Coordinates of C-alpha atoms in Angstrom, one line a residue:
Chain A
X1 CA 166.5 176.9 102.6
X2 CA 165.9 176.1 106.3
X3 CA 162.7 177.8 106.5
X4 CA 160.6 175.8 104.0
X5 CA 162.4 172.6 104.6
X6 CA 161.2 173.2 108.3
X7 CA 157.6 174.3 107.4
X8 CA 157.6 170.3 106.0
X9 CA 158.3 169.3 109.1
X10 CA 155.8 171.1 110.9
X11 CA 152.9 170.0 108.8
X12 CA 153.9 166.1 108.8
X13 CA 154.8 166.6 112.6
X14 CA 151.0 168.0 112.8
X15 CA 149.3 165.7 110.0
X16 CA 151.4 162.5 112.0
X17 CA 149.4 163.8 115.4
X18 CA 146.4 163.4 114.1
X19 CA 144.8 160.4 115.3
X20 CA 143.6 161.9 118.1
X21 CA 141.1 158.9 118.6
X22 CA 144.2 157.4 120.8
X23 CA 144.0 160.0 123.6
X24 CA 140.6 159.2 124.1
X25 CA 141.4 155.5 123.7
X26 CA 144.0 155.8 126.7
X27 CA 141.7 157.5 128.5
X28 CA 138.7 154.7 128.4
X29 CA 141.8 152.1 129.0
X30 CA 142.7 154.0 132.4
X31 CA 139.3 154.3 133.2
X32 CA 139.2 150.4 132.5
X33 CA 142.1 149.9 134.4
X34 CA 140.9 151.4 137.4
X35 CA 137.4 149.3 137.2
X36 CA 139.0 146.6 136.4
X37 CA 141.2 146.4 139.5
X38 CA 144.6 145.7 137.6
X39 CA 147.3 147.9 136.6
X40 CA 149.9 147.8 134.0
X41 CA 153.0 147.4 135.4
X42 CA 151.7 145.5 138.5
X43 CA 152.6 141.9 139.7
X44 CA 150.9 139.3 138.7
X45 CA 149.7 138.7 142.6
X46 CA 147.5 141.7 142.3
X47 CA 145.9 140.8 139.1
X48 CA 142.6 138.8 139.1
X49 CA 140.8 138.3 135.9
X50 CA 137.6 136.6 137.3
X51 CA 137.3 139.6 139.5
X52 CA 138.1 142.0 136.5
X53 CA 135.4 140.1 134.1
X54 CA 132.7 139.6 136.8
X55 CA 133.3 143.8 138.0
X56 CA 132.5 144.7 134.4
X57 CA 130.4 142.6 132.8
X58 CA 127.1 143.1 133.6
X59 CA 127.3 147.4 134.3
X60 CA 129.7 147.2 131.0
X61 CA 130.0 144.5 128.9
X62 CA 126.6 143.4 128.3
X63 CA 125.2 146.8 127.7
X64 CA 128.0 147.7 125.2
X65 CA 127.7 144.9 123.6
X66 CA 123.9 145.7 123.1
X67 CA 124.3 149.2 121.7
X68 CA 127.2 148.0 119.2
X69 CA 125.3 145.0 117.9
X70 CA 124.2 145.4 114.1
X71 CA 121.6 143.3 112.8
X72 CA 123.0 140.2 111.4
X73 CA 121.9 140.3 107.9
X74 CA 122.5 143.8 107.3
X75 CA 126.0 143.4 109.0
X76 CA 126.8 139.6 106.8
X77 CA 125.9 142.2 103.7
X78 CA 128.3 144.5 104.4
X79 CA 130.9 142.0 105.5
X80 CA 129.9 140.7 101.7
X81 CA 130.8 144.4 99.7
X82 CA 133.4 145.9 102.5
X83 CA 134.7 144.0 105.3
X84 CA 136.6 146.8 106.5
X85 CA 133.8 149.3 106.0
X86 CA 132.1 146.0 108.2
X87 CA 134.7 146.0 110.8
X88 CA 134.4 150.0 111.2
X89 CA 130.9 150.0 111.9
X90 CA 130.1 147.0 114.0
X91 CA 133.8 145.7 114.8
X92 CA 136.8 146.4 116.6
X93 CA 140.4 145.4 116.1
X94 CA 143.5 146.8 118.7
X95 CA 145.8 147.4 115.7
X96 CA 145.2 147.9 112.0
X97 CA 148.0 144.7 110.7
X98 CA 148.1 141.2 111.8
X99 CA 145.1 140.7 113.3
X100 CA 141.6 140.4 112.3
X101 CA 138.1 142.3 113.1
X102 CA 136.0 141.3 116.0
X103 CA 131.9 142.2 114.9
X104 CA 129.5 142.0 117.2
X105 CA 125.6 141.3 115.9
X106 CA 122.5 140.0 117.1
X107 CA 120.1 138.2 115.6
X108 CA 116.8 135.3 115.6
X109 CA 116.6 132.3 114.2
X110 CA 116.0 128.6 113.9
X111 CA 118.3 126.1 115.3
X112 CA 118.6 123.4 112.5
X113 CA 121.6 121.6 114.0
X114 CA 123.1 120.5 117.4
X115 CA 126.7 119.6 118.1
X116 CA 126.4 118.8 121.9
X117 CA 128.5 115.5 121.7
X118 CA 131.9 117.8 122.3
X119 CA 132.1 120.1 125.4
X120 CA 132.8 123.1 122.8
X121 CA 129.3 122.5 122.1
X122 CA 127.4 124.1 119.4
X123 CA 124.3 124.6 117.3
X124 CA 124.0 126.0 113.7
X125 CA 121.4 128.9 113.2
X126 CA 119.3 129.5 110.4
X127 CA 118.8 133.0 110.2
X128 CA 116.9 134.2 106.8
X129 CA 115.2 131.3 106.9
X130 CA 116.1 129.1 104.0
X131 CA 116.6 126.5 106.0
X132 CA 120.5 126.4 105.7
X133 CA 122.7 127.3 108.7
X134 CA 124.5 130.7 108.8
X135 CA 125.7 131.3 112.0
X136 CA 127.9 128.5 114.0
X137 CA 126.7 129.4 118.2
X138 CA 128.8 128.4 121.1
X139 CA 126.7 127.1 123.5
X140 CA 129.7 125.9 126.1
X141 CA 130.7 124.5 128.6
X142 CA 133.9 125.2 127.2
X143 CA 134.0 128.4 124.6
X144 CA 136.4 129.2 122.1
X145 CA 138.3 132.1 121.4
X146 CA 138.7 135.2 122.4
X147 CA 136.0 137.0 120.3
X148 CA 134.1 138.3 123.9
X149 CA 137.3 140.4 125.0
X150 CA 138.8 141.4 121.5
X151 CA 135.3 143.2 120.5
X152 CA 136.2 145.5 123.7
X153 CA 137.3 148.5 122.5
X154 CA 138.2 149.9 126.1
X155 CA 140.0 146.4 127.0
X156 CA 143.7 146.8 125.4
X157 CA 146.6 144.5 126.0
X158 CA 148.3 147.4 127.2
X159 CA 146.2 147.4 130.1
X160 CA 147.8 143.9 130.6
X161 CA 151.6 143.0 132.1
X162 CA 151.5 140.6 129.6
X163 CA 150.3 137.9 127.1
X164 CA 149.2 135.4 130.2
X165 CA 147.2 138.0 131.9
X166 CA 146.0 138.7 128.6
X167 CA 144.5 135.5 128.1
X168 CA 143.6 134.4 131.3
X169 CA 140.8 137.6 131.3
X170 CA 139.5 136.4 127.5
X171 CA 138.9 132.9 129.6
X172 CA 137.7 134.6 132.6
X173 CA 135.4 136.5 130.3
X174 CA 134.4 132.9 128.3
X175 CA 134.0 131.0 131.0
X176 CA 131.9 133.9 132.8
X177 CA 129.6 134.2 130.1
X178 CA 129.2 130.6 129.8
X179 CA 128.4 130.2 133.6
X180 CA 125.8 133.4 133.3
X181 CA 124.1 132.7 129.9
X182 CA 124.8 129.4 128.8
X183 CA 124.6 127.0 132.4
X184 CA 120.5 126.5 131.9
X185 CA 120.3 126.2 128.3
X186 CA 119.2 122.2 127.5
X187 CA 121.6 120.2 125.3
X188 CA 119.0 117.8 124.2
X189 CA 116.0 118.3 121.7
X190 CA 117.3 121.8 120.9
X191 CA 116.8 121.4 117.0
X192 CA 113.5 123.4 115.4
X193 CA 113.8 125.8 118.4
X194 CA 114.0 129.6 118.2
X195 CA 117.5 131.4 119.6
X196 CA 118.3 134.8 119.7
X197 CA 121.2 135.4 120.0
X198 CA 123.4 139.3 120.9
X199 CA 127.0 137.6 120.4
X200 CA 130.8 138.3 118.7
X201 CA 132.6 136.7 116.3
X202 CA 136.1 137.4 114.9
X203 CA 136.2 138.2 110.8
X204 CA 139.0 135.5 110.4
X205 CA 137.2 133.5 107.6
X206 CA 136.4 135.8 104.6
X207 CA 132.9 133.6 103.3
X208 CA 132.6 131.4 106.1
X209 CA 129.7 131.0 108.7
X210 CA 131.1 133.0 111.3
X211 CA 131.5 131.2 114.5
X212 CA 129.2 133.6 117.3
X213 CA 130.2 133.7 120.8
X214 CA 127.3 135.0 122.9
X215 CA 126.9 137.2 125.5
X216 CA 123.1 136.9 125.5
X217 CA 121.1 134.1 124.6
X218 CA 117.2 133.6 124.9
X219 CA 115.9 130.3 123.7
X220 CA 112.4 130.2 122.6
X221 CA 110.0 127.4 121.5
X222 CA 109.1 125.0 118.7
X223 CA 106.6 126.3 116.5
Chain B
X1 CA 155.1 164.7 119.3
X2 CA 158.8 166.3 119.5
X3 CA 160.1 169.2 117.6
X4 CA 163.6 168.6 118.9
X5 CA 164.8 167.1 115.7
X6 CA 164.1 169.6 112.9
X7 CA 166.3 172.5 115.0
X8 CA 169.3 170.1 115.8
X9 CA 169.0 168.2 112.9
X10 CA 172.1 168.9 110.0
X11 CA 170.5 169.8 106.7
X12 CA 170.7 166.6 104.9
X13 CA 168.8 164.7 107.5
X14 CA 166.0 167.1 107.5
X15 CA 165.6 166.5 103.6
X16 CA 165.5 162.9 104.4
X17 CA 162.7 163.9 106.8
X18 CA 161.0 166.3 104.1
X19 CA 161.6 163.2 102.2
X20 CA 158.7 161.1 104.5
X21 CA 155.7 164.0 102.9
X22 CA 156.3 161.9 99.5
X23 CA 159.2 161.2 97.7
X24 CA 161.4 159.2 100.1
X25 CA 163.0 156.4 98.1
X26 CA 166.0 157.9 96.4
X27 CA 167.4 160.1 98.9
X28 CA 168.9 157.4 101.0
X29 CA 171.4 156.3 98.8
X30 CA 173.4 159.6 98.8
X31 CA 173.5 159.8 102.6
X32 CA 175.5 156.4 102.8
X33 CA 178.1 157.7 104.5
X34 CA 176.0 160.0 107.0
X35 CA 173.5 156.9 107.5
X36 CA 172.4 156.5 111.5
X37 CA 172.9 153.2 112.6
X38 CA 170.5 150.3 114.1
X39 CA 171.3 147.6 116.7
X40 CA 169.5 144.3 115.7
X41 CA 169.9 141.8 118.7
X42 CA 168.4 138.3 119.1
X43 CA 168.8 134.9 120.2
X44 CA 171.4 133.1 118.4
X45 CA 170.7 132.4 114.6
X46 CA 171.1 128.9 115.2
X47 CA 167.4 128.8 115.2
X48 CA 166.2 129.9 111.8
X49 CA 163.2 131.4 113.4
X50 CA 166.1 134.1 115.4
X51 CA 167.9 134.4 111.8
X52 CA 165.1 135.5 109.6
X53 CA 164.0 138.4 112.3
X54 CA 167.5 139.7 112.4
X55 CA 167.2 139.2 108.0
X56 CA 164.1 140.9 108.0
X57 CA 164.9 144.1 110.3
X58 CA 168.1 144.7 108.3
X59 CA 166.5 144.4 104.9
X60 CA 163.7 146.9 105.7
X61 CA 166.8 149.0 107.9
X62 CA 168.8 148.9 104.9
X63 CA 166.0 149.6 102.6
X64 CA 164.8 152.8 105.2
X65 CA 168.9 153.9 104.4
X66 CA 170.0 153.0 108.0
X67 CA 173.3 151.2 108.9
X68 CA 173.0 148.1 110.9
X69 CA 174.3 146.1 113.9
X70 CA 173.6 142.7 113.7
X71 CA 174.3 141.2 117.2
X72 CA 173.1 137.7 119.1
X73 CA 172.8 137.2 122.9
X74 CA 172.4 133.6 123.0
X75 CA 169.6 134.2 125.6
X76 CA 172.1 135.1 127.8
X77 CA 170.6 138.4 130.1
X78 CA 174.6 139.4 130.9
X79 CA 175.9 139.0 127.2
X80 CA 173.0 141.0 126.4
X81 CA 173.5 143.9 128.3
X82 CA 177.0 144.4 127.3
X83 CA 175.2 144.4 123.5
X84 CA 172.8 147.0 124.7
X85 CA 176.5 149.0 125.7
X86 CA 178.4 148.4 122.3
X87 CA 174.4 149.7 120.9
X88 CA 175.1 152.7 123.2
X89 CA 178.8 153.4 123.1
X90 CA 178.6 153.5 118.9
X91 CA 175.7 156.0 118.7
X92 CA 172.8 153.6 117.5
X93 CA 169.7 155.7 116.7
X94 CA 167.4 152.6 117.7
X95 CA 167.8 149.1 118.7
X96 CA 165.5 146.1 117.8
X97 CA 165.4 143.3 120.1
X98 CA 164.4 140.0 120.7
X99 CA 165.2 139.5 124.9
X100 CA 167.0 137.2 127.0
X101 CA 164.8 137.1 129.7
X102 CA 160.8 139.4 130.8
X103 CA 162.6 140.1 133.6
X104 CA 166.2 140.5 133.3
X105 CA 165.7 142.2 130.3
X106 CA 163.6 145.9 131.9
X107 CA 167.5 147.0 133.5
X108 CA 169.2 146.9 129.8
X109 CA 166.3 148.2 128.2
X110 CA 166.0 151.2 130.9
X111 CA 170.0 151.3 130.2
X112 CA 169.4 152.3 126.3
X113 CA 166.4 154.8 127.1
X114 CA 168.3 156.6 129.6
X115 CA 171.2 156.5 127.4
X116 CA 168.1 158.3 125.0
X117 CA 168.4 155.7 122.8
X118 CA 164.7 154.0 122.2
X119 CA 164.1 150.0 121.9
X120 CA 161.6 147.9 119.8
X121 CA 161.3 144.6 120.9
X122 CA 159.7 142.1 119.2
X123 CA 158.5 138.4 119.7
X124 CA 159.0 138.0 123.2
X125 CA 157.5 140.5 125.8
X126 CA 159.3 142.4 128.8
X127 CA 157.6 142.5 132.0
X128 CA 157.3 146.4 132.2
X129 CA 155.6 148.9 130.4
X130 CA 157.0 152.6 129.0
X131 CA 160.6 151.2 129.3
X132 CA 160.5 149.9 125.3
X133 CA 158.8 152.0 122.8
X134 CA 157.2 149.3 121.1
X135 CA 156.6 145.0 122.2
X136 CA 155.2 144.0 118.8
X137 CA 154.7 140.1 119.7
X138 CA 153.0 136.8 117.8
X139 CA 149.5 136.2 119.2
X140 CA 150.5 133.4 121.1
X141 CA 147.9 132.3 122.7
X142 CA 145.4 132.3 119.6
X143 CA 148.6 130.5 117.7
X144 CA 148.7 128.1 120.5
X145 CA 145.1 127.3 120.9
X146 CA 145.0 126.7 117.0
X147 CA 148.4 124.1 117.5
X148 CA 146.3 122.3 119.9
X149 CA 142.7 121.9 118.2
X150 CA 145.2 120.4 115.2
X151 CA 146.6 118.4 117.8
X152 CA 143.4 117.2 119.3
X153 CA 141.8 116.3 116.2
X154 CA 145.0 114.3 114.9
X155 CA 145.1 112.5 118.2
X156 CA 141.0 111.6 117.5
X157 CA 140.6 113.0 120.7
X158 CA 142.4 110.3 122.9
X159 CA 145.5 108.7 123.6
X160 CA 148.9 109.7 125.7
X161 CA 151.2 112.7 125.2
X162 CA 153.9 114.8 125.7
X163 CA 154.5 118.2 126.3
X164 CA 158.0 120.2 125.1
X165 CA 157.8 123.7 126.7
X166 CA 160.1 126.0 126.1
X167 CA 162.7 128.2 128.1
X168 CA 160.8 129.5 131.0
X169 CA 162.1 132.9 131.4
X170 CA 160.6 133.6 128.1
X171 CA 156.5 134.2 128.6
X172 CA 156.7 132.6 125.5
X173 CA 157.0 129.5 126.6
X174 CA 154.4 129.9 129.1
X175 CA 152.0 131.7 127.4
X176 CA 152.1 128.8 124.3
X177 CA 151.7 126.0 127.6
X178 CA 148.8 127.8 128.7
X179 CA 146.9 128.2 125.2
X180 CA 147.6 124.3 125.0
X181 CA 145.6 123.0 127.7
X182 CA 143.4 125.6 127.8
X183 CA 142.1 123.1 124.5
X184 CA 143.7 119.8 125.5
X185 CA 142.5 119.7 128.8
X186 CA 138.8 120.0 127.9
X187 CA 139.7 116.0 126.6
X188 CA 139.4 114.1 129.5
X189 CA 140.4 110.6 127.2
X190 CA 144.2 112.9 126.2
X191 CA 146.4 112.1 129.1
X192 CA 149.7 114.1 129.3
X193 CA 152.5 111.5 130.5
X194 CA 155.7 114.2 130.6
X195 CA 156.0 117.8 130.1
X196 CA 159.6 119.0 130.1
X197 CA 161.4 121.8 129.1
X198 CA 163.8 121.7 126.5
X199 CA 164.9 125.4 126.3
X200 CA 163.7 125.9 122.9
X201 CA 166.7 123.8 121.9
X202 CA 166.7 120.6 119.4
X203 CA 169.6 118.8 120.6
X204 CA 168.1 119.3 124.4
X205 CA 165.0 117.9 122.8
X206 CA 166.3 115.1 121.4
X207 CA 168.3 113.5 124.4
X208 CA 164.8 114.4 126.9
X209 CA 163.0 113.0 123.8
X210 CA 165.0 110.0 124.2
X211 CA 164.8 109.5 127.9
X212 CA 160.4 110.4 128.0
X213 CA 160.3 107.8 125.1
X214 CA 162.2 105.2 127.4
X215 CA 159.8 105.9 130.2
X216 CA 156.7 106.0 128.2
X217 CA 156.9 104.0 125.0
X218 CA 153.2 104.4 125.4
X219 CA 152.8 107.3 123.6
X220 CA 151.3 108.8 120.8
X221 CA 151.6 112.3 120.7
X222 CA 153.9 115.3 121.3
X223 CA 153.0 118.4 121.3
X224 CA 156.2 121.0 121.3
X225 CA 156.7 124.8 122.4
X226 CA 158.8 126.1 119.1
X227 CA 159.9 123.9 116.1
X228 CA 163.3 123.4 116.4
X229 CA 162.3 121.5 119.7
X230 CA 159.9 119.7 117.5
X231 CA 162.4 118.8 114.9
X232 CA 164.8 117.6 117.8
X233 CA 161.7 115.2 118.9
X234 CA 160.9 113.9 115.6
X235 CA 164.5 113.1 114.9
X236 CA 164.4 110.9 118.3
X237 CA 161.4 109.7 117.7
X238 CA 162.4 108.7 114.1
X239 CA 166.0 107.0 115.6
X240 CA 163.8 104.7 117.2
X241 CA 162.0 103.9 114.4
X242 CA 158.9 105.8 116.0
X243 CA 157.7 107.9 113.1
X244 CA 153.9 106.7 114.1
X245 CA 154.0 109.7 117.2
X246 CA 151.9 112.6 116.1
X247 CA 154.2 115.6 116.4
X248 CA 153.0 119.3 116.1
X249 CA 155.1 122.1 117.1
X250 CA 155.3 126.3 117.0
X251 CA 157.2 129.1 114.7
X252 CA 156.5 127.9 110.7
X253 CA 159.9 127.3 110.0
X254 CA 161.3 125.7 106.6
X255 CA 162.9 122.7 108.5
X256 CA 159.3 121.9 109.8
X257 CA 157.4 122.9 106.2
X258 CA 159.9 120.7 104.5
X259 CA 159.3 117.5 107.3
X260 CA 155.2 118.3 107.4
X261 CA 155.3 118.1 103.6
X262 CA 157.6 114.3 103.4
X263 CA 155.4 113.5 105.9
X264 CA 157.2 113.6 109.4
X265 CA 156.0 116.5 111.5
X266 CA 152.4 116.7 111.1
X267 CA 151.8 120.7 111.7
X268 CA 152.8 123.3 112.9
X269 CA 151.9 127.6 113.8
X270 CA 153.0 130.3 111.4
X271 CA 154.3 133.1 113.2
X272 CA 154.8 136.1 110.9
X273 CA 158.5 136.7 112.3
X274 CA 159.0 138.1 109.3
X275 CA 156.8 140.8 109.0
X276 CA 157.2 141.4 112.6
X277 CA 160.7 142.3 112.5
X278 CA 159.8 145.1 109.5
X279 CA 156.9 146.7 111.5
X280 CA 159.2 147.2 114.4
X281 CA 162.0 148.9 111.9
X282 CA 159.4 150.9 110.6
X283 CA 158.4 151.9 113.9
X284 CA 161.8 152.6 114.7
X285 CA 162.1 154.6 111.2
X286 CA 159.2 156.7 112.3
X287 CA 159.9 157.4 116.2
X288 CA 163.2 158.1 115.2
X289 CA 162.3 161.4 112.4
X290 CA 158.6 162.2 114.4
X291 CA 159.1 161.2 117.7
X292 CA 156.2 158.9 118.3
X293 CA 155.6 155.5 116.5
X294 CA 151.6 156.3 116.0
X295 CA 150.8 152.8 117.8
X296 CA 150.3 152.0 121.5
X297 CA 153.6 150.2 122.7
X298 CA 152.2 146.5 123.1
X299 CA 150.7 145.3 120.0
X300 CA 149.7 141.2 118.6
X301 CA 149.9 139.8 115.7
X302 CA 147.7 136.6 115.1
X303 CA 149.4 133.5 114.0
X304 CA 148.1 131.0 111.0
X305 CA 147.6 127.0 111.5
X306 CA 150.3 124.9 109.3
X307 CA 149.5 121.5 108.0
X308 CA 149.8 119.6 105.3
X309 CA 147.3 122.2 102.7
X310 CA 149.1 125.0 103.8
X311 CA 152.7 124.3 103.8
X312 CA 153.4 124.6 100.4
X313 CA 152.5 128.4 100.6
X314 CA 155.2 129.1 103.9
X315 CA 158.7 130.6 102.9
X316 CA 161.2 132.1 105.7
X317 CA 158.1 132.9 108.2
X318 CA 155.7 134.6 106.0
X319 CA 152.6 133.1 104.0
X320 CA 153.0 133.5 100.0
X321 CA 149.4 134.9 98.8

């Protein structure tokens, strides 16, 4: 009886080890860590999250975010049939339960609305061209959100000593961004203008217009 | 991946481990009397929030045919270690814990892992990583940010408040503070007039409640770290006969459901406390026959905004679908 009852063991032991994706995962997470300038397990003296986001975001962040970026309407379609299929092929999430998918797209369109009266400022996008608004951009000061650092896949909160750290690099990151893409875009007379737009956005909101933060933003004219 | 426990293990216990390939369910029943035990400690029940974690990680425990060992420390870090030694000295296979204390907390859990007994914490973080086996905490700084956008928009943008944080040796309480103004700040016309802490507690928040309301009867909002400090503000507030004061506080519990639907506390954040406390069983359940949990040790779970539309749908910390 021992012997088969073992073999069981063996195979669910093996079958159990199979997501191998996680050594790899640790290993871009060290690799971050030591870019980064932080350490798990380190005080929070030591740990500075502008320095983190400012060390990584143009050699890293930008580019990654450029090769992961699907094309919106092809991305919103898939959203539509699969999210999760969605999620796999242009997202990232940390942990399958309890929190959502974080897609990153790019896309051109028309701005057909402005709300600049709030400092989480933003303007609605018209994308295929119907005239109707389907993606919300954040065009700062003050961003929302964490989409920018949760689409990371080699930024984990394990990397982190905890949940302030954690946060204080998503508004390092926001506020980063903000300075670097956002700080010469006008806030008036920005409706019939052309924006494109490489940008994140969490998949919170099954149906909504999902609500883009950008990483890169180029503003074109009227015509 | 460990291959310790199929050579040690007695016969029966490996069936129960066979058991995980497909058929698990009716096993457990039998082994009643040969059943491993888990340690469940948390913060005293007194807060229904502490009382339905300790509910849920039994139910799934008991489900999962473990014994259990419900236990509270009353957030006190010396109490607590002595329940990590009674975890110890009766053989549990696994402890779940919500902490006294990030810091003072690393020692007891190092005590259990060296005593080769693994620990799950959940809701509130340790400052240390490989000492647990798992942190599985509420997103509290998404919750947080969502409290305080429902906060800003009940307030219409102006007016003066007040800030109830909670127990500081809990990263809870700062972590929440910090997902606060990193919204309320960006309002230059909402002008914070006290921020105390009230220890998570509602009779604490009543008598600072009391005392800020004194000092400031100009105020129109209070914003509050956990609900039972909420419900401990509202109840001062209502005393003196103050039910305008916009209150929104943090957790989803009953108490604040029942007051956001008669129309006293206007919202509050869901954590999924519930849920939370079965995940880290489950983890428990599956480090304890395989050795690994499958998941990186610190892992969020996103919290859901509370108002008025939503409140009909919370019961005991979880969302009905």
């Amino acid at each position: 009886m021992r012997h088969p009852t073992f073999l069981i063991t063996v195979v669910l032991a093996g079958l159990l080890a199979l997501p191998g994706c996680k050594l790899v995962k640790n290993e871009e997470l060290a690799k971050a860590k030591a870019e980064g300038g932080t350490q798990a397990g380190a005080g929070a003296s030591a740990f500075d999250p502008d320095r983190m986001a400012r060390d990584m975001w143009g050699p890293r962040i930008v580019p990654y975010l450029e090769a992961k970026a699907g094309p919106f309407t092809e991305v919103q379609a898939l959203i539509a049939r699969n999210p999760d299929e969605a999620g796999t092929r242009f997202g990232y999430r940390e942990k399958p339960e309890g929190m959502p998918w974080t897609i990153a797209s790019r896309f051109e369109g028309r701005i057909v609305a402005a709300n600049t009266a709030s400092r989480a400022a933003t303007v609605d996008v018209d994308v295929d061209g119907d005239g109707t608004a389907d993606a919300v951009v954040q065009i700062g000061p003050v961003i929302r959100g964490t989409a920018l650092r949760d689409r990371l896949d080699f930024i984990s909160f394990n990397a982190f000593t905890n949940q302030i750290d954690y946060a204080q690099f998503a508004k390092s990151l926001n506020t980063l961004m903000a300075e670097t893409a956002l700080a010469k875009l006008p806030r008036e007379d920005l409706v019939g203008r052309k924006l494109s737009v490489i940008g994140v956005f969490p998949l919170d909101k099954p149906g909504g217009k999902p609500l883009v933060t950008p990483a890169v933003v180029t503003l074109g004219d009227k015509s | 991946m460990s291959f310790r426990t199929p050579f040690r293990t007695p016969f029966r216990k490996l069936l129960l481990t066979a058991g995980l390939a497909g058929m698990l369910a009716a096993g457990a029943g039998s082994l009643a009397q040969a059943a491993d035990l888990i340690a469940i400690i948390t913060p005293s029940h007194d807060n229904p929030f502490f009382k339905a974690e300790a509910e849920g990680a039994s139910k799934r425990a008991k489900a999962l045919g473990y014994e259990t060992l419900v236990l509270v420390h009353n957030d006190d870090a010396n109490k607590q270690s002595q329940l990590i030694d009674t975890a110890i000295a009766r053989g549990a296979k696994a402890i779940i814990l919500d902490n006294a204390g990030a810091d003072a907390t690393v020692a007891a859990v190092q005590k259990a892992k060296d005593a080769k007994i693994p620990s799950f914490l959940i809701d509130r973080e340790i400052n240390a990583a490989g000492v647990a086996v798992s942190q599985i905490v509420s997103n509290n700084y998404q919750g947080a940010q969502l409290g305080a956008q429902e906060f800003v928009k009940l307030m219409g943008e102006k007016g003066n408040y007040v800030e109830l944080v909670g127990k500081e040796s809990d990263t809870n309480a700062g972590i929440r503070s910090k997902g606060y103004h990193d919204v309320i700040d960006d309002y230059p016309d909402l002008k914070m007039v006290a921020r105390q802490s009230a220890n998570w507690s509602q009779t604490e928040a009543f008598s600072k409640m009391e005392s800020i309301l004194q000092a400031n009867p100009n105020i129109k909002g209070v914003i509050s770290g956990n609900d039972t400090m909420a419900m401990g503000a509202f109840a001062a507030l209502k005393a003196a006969g103050r039910t305008d004061v916009i209150v929104v506080g943090f957790d989803g519990s009953n108490e604040v459901r029942d007051s956001i639907l008669s129309g006293g506390i206007k919202a509050t954040v869901l954590q999924p406390a519930y849920r939370q406390a079965e995940i880290a069983v489950e983890q428990a359940d599956k480090y304890i026959k395989t050795g690994s949990t499958g998941q990186s040790e610190k892992q969020l779970m996103d919290c859901v905004l509370i108002n008025a539309d939503t409140a009909k749908k919370l019961e005991t910390f979880a969302l009905a679908d």
